[in-house]
Coordinates of N, CA and C in Angstrom, one line a residue:
M199 N 133.0 86.6 67.1 CA 132.6 87.7 66.3 C 131.1 87.8 66.2
S200 N 130.4 86.7 66.2 CA 129.0 86.7 66.1 C 128.3 87.3 67.3
I201 N 128.9 87.2 68.5 CA 128.3 87.8 69.7 C 128.3 89.3 69.6
I202 N 129.3 89.9 69.0 CA 129.4 91.4 68.8 C 128.4 91.8 67.8
K203 N 128.2 91.0 66.8 CA 127.2 91.3 65.8 C 125.8 91.3 66.4
E204 N 125.5 90.2 67.1 CA 124.2 90.1 67.8 C 124.0 91.2 68.7
F205 N 125.0 91.6 69.5 CA 124.8 92.7 70.5 C 124.5 94.0 69.7
K206 N 125.2 94.2 68.6 CA 125.0 95.4 67.8 C 123.6 95.5 67.3
E207 N 123.1 94.3 66.8 CA 121.7 94.3 66.3 C 120.7 94.5 67.4
F208 N 121.0 94.0 68.6 CA 120.1 94.2 69.8 C 120.1 95.6 70.2
A209 N 121.3 96.3 70.3 CA 121.4 97.6 70.8 C 120.8 98.6 69.8
V210 N 120.8 98.3 68.5 CA 120.4 99.3 67.5 C 118.9 99.2 67.3
K211 N 118.3 98.1 67.8 CA 116.8 98.0 67.6 C 116.1 99.2 68.2
G212 N 115.0 99.5 67.6 CA 114.2 100.7 68.0 C 113.7 100.5 69.4
N213 N 113.3 99.3 69.9 CA 112.8 99.2 71.2 C 113.8 99.5 72.3
V214 N 115.1 99.1 72.0 CA 116.1 99.4 73.0 C 116.4 100.9 73.1
M215 N 116.4 101.6 72.0 CA 116.6 103.0 72.0 C 115.4 103.7 72.7
D216 N 114.2 103.2 72.4 CA 113.0 103.8 73.0 C 113.1 103.6 74.6
L217 N 113.6 102.5 75.0 CA 113.7 102.2 76.4 C 114.8 103.1 77.0
A218 N 115.9 103.3 76.4 CA 116.9 104.2 76.9 C 116.4 105.6 77.0
V219 N 115.7 106.1 76.0 CA 115.1 107.4 76.1 C 114.1 107.5 77.2
G220 N 113.3 106.5 77.4 CA 112.3 106.5 78.4 C 112.9 106.5 79.8
V221 N 114.0 105.8 80.0 CA 114.7 105.7 81.3 C 115.3 107.1 81.6
I222 N 115.9 107.7 80.6 CA 116.5 109.1 80.9 C 115.4 110.1 81.2
I223 N 114.3 110.1 80.4 CA 113.3 111.0 80.7 C 112.6 110.7 82.0
G224 N 112.4 109.4 82.3 CA 111.8 109.0 83.6 C 112.6 109.5 84.8
G225 N 114.0 109.5 84.7 CA 114.8 109.9 85.8 C 114.6 111.4 86.0
A226 N 114.6 112.2 84.9 CA 114.4 113.6 85.0 C 112.9 113.9 85.5
F227 N 112.0 113.1 85.1 CA 110.6 113.3 85.5 C 110.4 113.0 87.0
S228 N 111.2 112.0 87.4 CA 111.1 111.6 88.8 C 111.6 112.7 89.7
T229 N 112.6 113.5 89.3 CA 113.1 114.6 90.0 C 112.0 115.7 90.2
I230 N 111.2 115.9 89.1 CA 110.1 116.9 89.1 C 109.0 116.4 90.1
V231 N 108.7 115.1 90.0 CA 107.6 114.6 90.9 C 108.1 114.7 92.3
N232 N 109.3 114.4 92.6 CA 109.8 114.4 94.0 C 109.7 115.9 94.5
S233 N 110.0 116.8 93.6 CA 109.9 118.2 94.0 C 108.4 118.6 94.3
V234 N 107.5 118.1 93.4 CA 106.1 118.4 93.6 C 105.6 117.9 94.9
V235 N 106.0 116.7 95.2 CA 105.6 116.0 96.5 C 106.2 116.8 97.7
K236 N 107.5 117.0 97.6 CA 108.2 117.5 98.8 C 107.8 119.0 99.0
D237 N 107.8 119.8 97.9 CA 107.6 121.2 98.0 C 106.2 121.7 97.9
L238 N 105.3 120.9 97.3 CA 103.9 121.4 97.1 C 102.9 120.6 97.9
I239 N 103.0 119.3 97.8 CA 101.9 118.4 98.4 C 102.1 118.2 99.9
M240 N 103.3 117.8 100.3 CA 103.6 117.5 101.7 C 103.4 118.7 102.6
P241 N 103.7 120.0 102.2 CA 103.4 121.1 103.1 C 101.8 121.2 103.3
V242 N 101.1 121.0 102.2 CA 99.6 121.1 102.3 C 99.1 120.0 103.2
I243 N 99.6 118.8 103.1 CA 99.2 117.7 104.0 C 99.6 118.0 105.4
G244 N 100.8 118.6 105.6 CA 101.2 119.0 106.9 C 100.3 120.0 107.5
V245 N 99.8 121.0 106.7 CA 98.9 122.0 107.3 C 97.5 121.3 107.6
V246 N 97.1 120.4 106.8 CA 95.8 119.7 107.0 C 95.9 118.9 108.3
T247 N 97.0 118.2 108.5 CA 97.2 117.4 109.6 C 97.7 118.1 110.9
G248 N 97.7 119.4 110.8 CA 98.1 120.2 112.0 C 99.6 120.3 112.1
G249 N 100.3 120.5 111.0 CA 101.8 120.8 111.1 C 102.6 119.5 111.1
L250 N 102.1 118.4 110.9 CA 102.8 117.1 110.9 C 103.8 117.0 109.7
D251 N 105.0 116.8 110.0 CA 106.1 116.7 109.0 C 106.4 115.2 108.8
F252 N 106.0 114.7 107.7 CA 106.2 113.2 107.4 C 107.7 112.8 107.4
S253 N 108.5 113.7 106.9 CA 109.9 113.4 106.7 C 110.6 113.2 108.1
N254 N 110.0 113.8 109.1 CA 110.6 113.7 110.4 C 109.9 112.7 111.4
L255 N 109.1 111.8 110.8 CA 108.5 110.7 111.6 C 109.4 109.5 111.6
F256 N 109.8 109.1 112.8 CA 110.8 108.0 112.9 C 110.6 107.4 114.3
V257 N 111.2 106.2 114.5 CA 111.4 105.6 115.8 C 112.9 105.4 116.0
R258 N 113.4 105.9 117.1 CA 114.9 105.7 117.3 C 115.1 104.3 117.8
L259 N 116.0 103.6 117.2 CA 116.3 102.2 117.6 C 117.5 102.1 118.4
G260 N 118.5 102.9 118.1 CA 119.8 102.8 118.8 C 119.9 104.0 119.8
H261 N 121.0 103.9 120.6 CA 121.2 105.0 121.6 C 121.9 106.1 121.0
I262 N 121.8 107.3 121.5 CA 122.4 108.5 121.0 C 123.8 108.6 121.7
P263 N 124.9 108.7 120.8 CA 126.2 108.8 121.4 C 126.4 110.1 122.3
D264 N 127.4 110.0 123.2 CA 127.6 111.1 124.1 C 128.1 112.4 123.3
T265 N 128.7 112.1 122.2 CA 129.3 113.2 121.4 C 128.3 113.9 120.5
F266 N 127.0 113.5 120.5 CA 126.0 114.0 119.6 C 125.7 115.5 119.9
K267 N 125.8 116.3 118.9 CA 125.6 117.7 119.0 C 124.3 118.2 118.4
G268 N 123.5 117.4 117.7 CA 122.4 117.8 117.0 C 121.1 117.8 117.8
N269 N 120.0 117.9 117.1 CA 118.7 117.8 117.7 C 118.2 116.4 117.8
P270 N 117.9 115.9 119.0 CA 117.6 114.5 119.2 C 116.2 114.1 118.6
D271 N 115.4 115.2 118.2 CA 114.1 114.9 117.5 C 114.2 115.1 116.0
S272 N 115.4 115.2 115.5 CA 115.6 115.4 114.1 C 116.1 114.1 113.4
Y273 N 115.3 113.6 112.5 CA 115.7 112.4 111.8 C 117.0 112.5 111.1
K274 N 117.2 113.7 110.4 CA 118.5 113.9 109.6 C 119.7 113.9 110.6
D275 N 119.5 114.7 111.7 CA 120.6 114.8 112.6 C 121.0 113.4 113.2
L276 N 120.0 112.6 113.6 CA 120.3 111.3 114.1 C 120.9 110.4 113.1
Q277 N 120.4 110.5 111.8 CA 121.1 109.7 110.7 C 122.5 110.1 110.5
T278 N 122.8 111.4 110.5 CA 124.1 111.9 110.3 C 125.0 111.4 111.4
A279 N 124.5 111.3 112.6 CA 125.3 110.8 113.8 C 125.5 109.3 113.8
G280 N 124.8 108.6 112.9 CA 124.9 107.1 112.8 C 124.0 106.4 113.7
V281 N 123.0 107.0 114.3 CA 122.1 106.4 115.2 C 121.1 105.6 114.3
A282 N 120.8 104.4 114.8 CA 119.8 103.5 114.1 C 118.4 104.1 114.3
V283 N 117.8 104.5 113.2 CA 116.4 105.0 113.2 C 115.5 104.3 112.2
F284 N 114.3 104.1 112.6 CA 113.3 103.5 111.7 C 112.5 104.7 111.1
G285 N 112.8 105.1 109.9 CA 112.2 106.3 109.3 C 111.0 106.0 108.5
Y286 N 109.9 105.7 109.2 CA 108.6 105.4 108.4 C 108.1 106.7 107.7
G287 N 108.4 107.9 108.2 CA 107.9 109.1 107.5 C 108.5 109.2 106.1
A288 N 109.8 108.9 106.0 CA 110.5 108.9 104.7 C 109.8 107.9 103.8
F289 N 109.4 106.8 104.3 CA 108.8 105.8 103.5 C 107.4 106.3 103.0
I290 N 106.7 106.9 103.9 CA 105.3 107.5 103.5 C 105.5 108.5 102.4
T291 N 106.6 109.3 102.5 CA 106.8 110.3 101.4 C 107.2 109.6 100.1
A292 N 108.0 108.6 100.2 CA 108.4 107.8 99.0 C 107.1 107.1 98.4
L293 N 106.3 106.6 99.2 CA 105.0 106.0 98.8 C 104.1 107.0 98.1
I294 N 104.0 108.2 98.6 CA 103.2 109.3 98.0 C 103.9 109.6 96.6
N295 N 105.2 109.7 96.6 CA 105.9 110.0 95.3 C 105.5 109.0 94.3
F296 N 105.6 107.7 94.7 CA 105.3 106.6 93.8 C 103.9 106.7 93.2
V297 N 102.9 106.9 94.1 CA 101.5 107.0 93.7 C 101.3 108.1 92.7
I298 N 101.9 109.3 93.0 CA 101.7 110.4 92.1 C 102.4 110.1 90.8
L299 N 103.6 109.6 90.8 CA 104.4 109.3 89.6 C 103.6 108.3 88.8
A300 N 103.1 107.2 89.4 CA 102.3 106.2 88.7 C 101.1 106.8 88.0
F301 N 100.4 107.7 88.8 CA 99.2 108.3 88.2 C 99.5 109.2 87.0
I302 N 100.6 110.0 87.1 CA 101.0 110.9 86.0 C 101.4 110.0 84.8
I303 N 102.1 109.0 85.0 CA 102.5 108.1 83.9 C 101.2 107.5 83.3
F304 N 100.3 107.1 84.1 CA 99.0 106.5 83.6 C 98.3 107.5 82.7
L305 N 98.3 108.8 83.2 CA 97.6 109.8 82.3 C 98.4 110.1 81.0
M306 N 99.7 110.0 81.1 CA 100.5 110.2 79.9 C 100.3 109.1 78.9
V307 N 100.3 107.9 79.4 CA 100.0 106.7 78.5 C 98.7 106.8 77.9
K308 N 97.7 107.2 78.7 CA 96.3 107.3 78.2 C 96.3 108.4 77.1
F309 N 97.0 109.5 77.3 CA 97.0 110.6 76.3 C 97.7 110.1 75.0
V310 N 98.8 109.4 75.1 CA 99.5 109.0 73.9 C 98.7 108.0 73.2
N311 N 98.0 107.1 73.9 CA 97.1 106.1 73.2 C 96.0 106.8 72.5
K312 N 95.4 107.9 73.1 CA 94.4 108.7 72.4 C 94.9 109.3 71.2
L313 N 96.2 109.8 71.2 CA 96.8 110.4 70.0 C 97.0 109.4 68.9
R314 N 97.4 108.2 69.3 CA 97.7 107.2 68.3 C 96.3 106.8 67.7
Q315 N 95.3 106.7 68.4 CA 94.0 106.4 67.9 C 93.5 107.4 66.9
S316 N 93.8 108.7 67.2 CA 93.3 109.8 66.3 C 94.2 109.8 65.0
E317 N 95.4 109.3 65.1 CA 96.3 109.3 63.9 C 95.9 108.3 62.9
T318 N 95.4 107.1 63.4 CA 95.1 106.1 62.5 C 93.7 106.3 61.9
P319 N 93.6 106.5 60.6 CA 92.3 106.7 60.0 C 91.4 105.5 60.2
A320 N 90.1 105.8 60.3 CA 89.1 104.8 60.4 C 89.1 104.0 59.0
P321 N 88.9 102.7 59.1 CA 88.8 102.0 57.8 C 87.7 102.5 56.9
A322 N 88.1 102.7 55.7 CA 87.2 103.2 54.7 C 86.1 102.2 54.4
A323 N 84.9 102.7 54.1 CA 83.8 101.8 53.7 C 84.2 101.1 52.3
P324 N 83.8 99.9 52.2 CA 84.1 99.2 50.9 C 83.4 100.0 49.8
P325 N 84.1 100.0 48.6 CA 83.5 100.7 47.5 C 82.2 100.0 47.0
P326 N 81.3 100.7 46.5 CA 80.1 100.0 46.0 C 80.4 99.0 44.9
T327 N 79.6 97.9 44.9 CA 79.8 96.9 44.0 C 79.5 97.4 42.6
P328 N 80.4 97.2 41.6 CA 80.1 97.7 40.2 C 78.8 97.0 39.7
E329 N 78.2 97.8 38.8 CA 76.9 97.4 38.2 C 77.0 96.1 37.4
D330 N 78.2 95.9 36.7 CA 78.3 94.6 35.9 C 78.4 93.4 36.8
V331 N 79.1 93.6 38.0 CA 79.2 92.5 38.9 C 77.8 92.1 39.5
L332 N 77.0 93.1 39.8 CA 75.7 92.9 40.3 C 74.9 92.1 39.3
L333 N 75.0 92.5 38.0 CA 74.3 91.9 36.9 C 74.7 90.4 36.8
L334 N 76.0 90.2 36.8 CA 76.5 88.8 36.7 C 76.0 87.9 37.9
R335 N 76.0 88.5 39.1 CA 75.5 87.7 40.3 C 74.0 87.4 40.1
E336 N 73.2 88.3 39.5 CA 71.8 88.1 39.3 C 71.6 86.9 38.3
I337 N 72.5 86.9 37.2 CA 72.4 85.9 36.2 C 72.8 84.5 36.9
R338 N 73.8 84.5 37.7 CA 74.3 83.3 38.3 C 73.2 82.8 39.2
D339 N 72.6 83.6 40.1 CA 71.5 83.2 40.9 C 70.3 82.7 40.2
S340 N 70.0 83.3 39.0 CA 68.9 82.9 38.2 C 69.2 81.5 37.6
L341 N 70.4 81.3 37.2 CA 70.8 80.0 36.6 C 70.7 78.9 37.7
K342 N 71.1 79.2 38.9 CA 71.1 78.2 40.0 C 69.7 77.8 40.3
S343 N 68.8 78.8 40.3 CA 67.4 78.5 40.7 C 66.7 77.8 39.5
N344 N 67.1 78.0 38.3 CA 66.4 77.3 37.2 C 66.9 75.8 37.0
S345 N 68.2 75.6 37.5 CA 68.7 74.3 37.3 C 68.2 73.3 38.4
R346 N 67.5 73.7 39.3 CA 67.0 72.9 40.4 C 65.7 72.3 40.0

């Protein structure tokens, strides 16, 4: 019975819920970043590099079966046919996705930290020392110097 209670306490903690929300939002955000890379950035990179399509960069490792009906220069067609291919272009695309996603998350964390700093008020200056306390300190210091 204590394990169930411990698990309940663990699952209900704020950090676990925050993590769950973060994972869900991260999954949705990853889809957006993949689309940005695939549909916006990679075509621009392709134009800059003279029409190079990263997703179609590969090295064929296996032989093409006789029943193959697709394009032998198409990464997807070869994969569908079960031909062993080394798809380094897909890896480059995934790497670009990761870099962009990491940069965007960095910017988001930086923005949230800035918001948190603006929410916390600056520590207030200590109130001025009351006049009676100043007078008592003066008397104390005077008594100390006279007793020597």
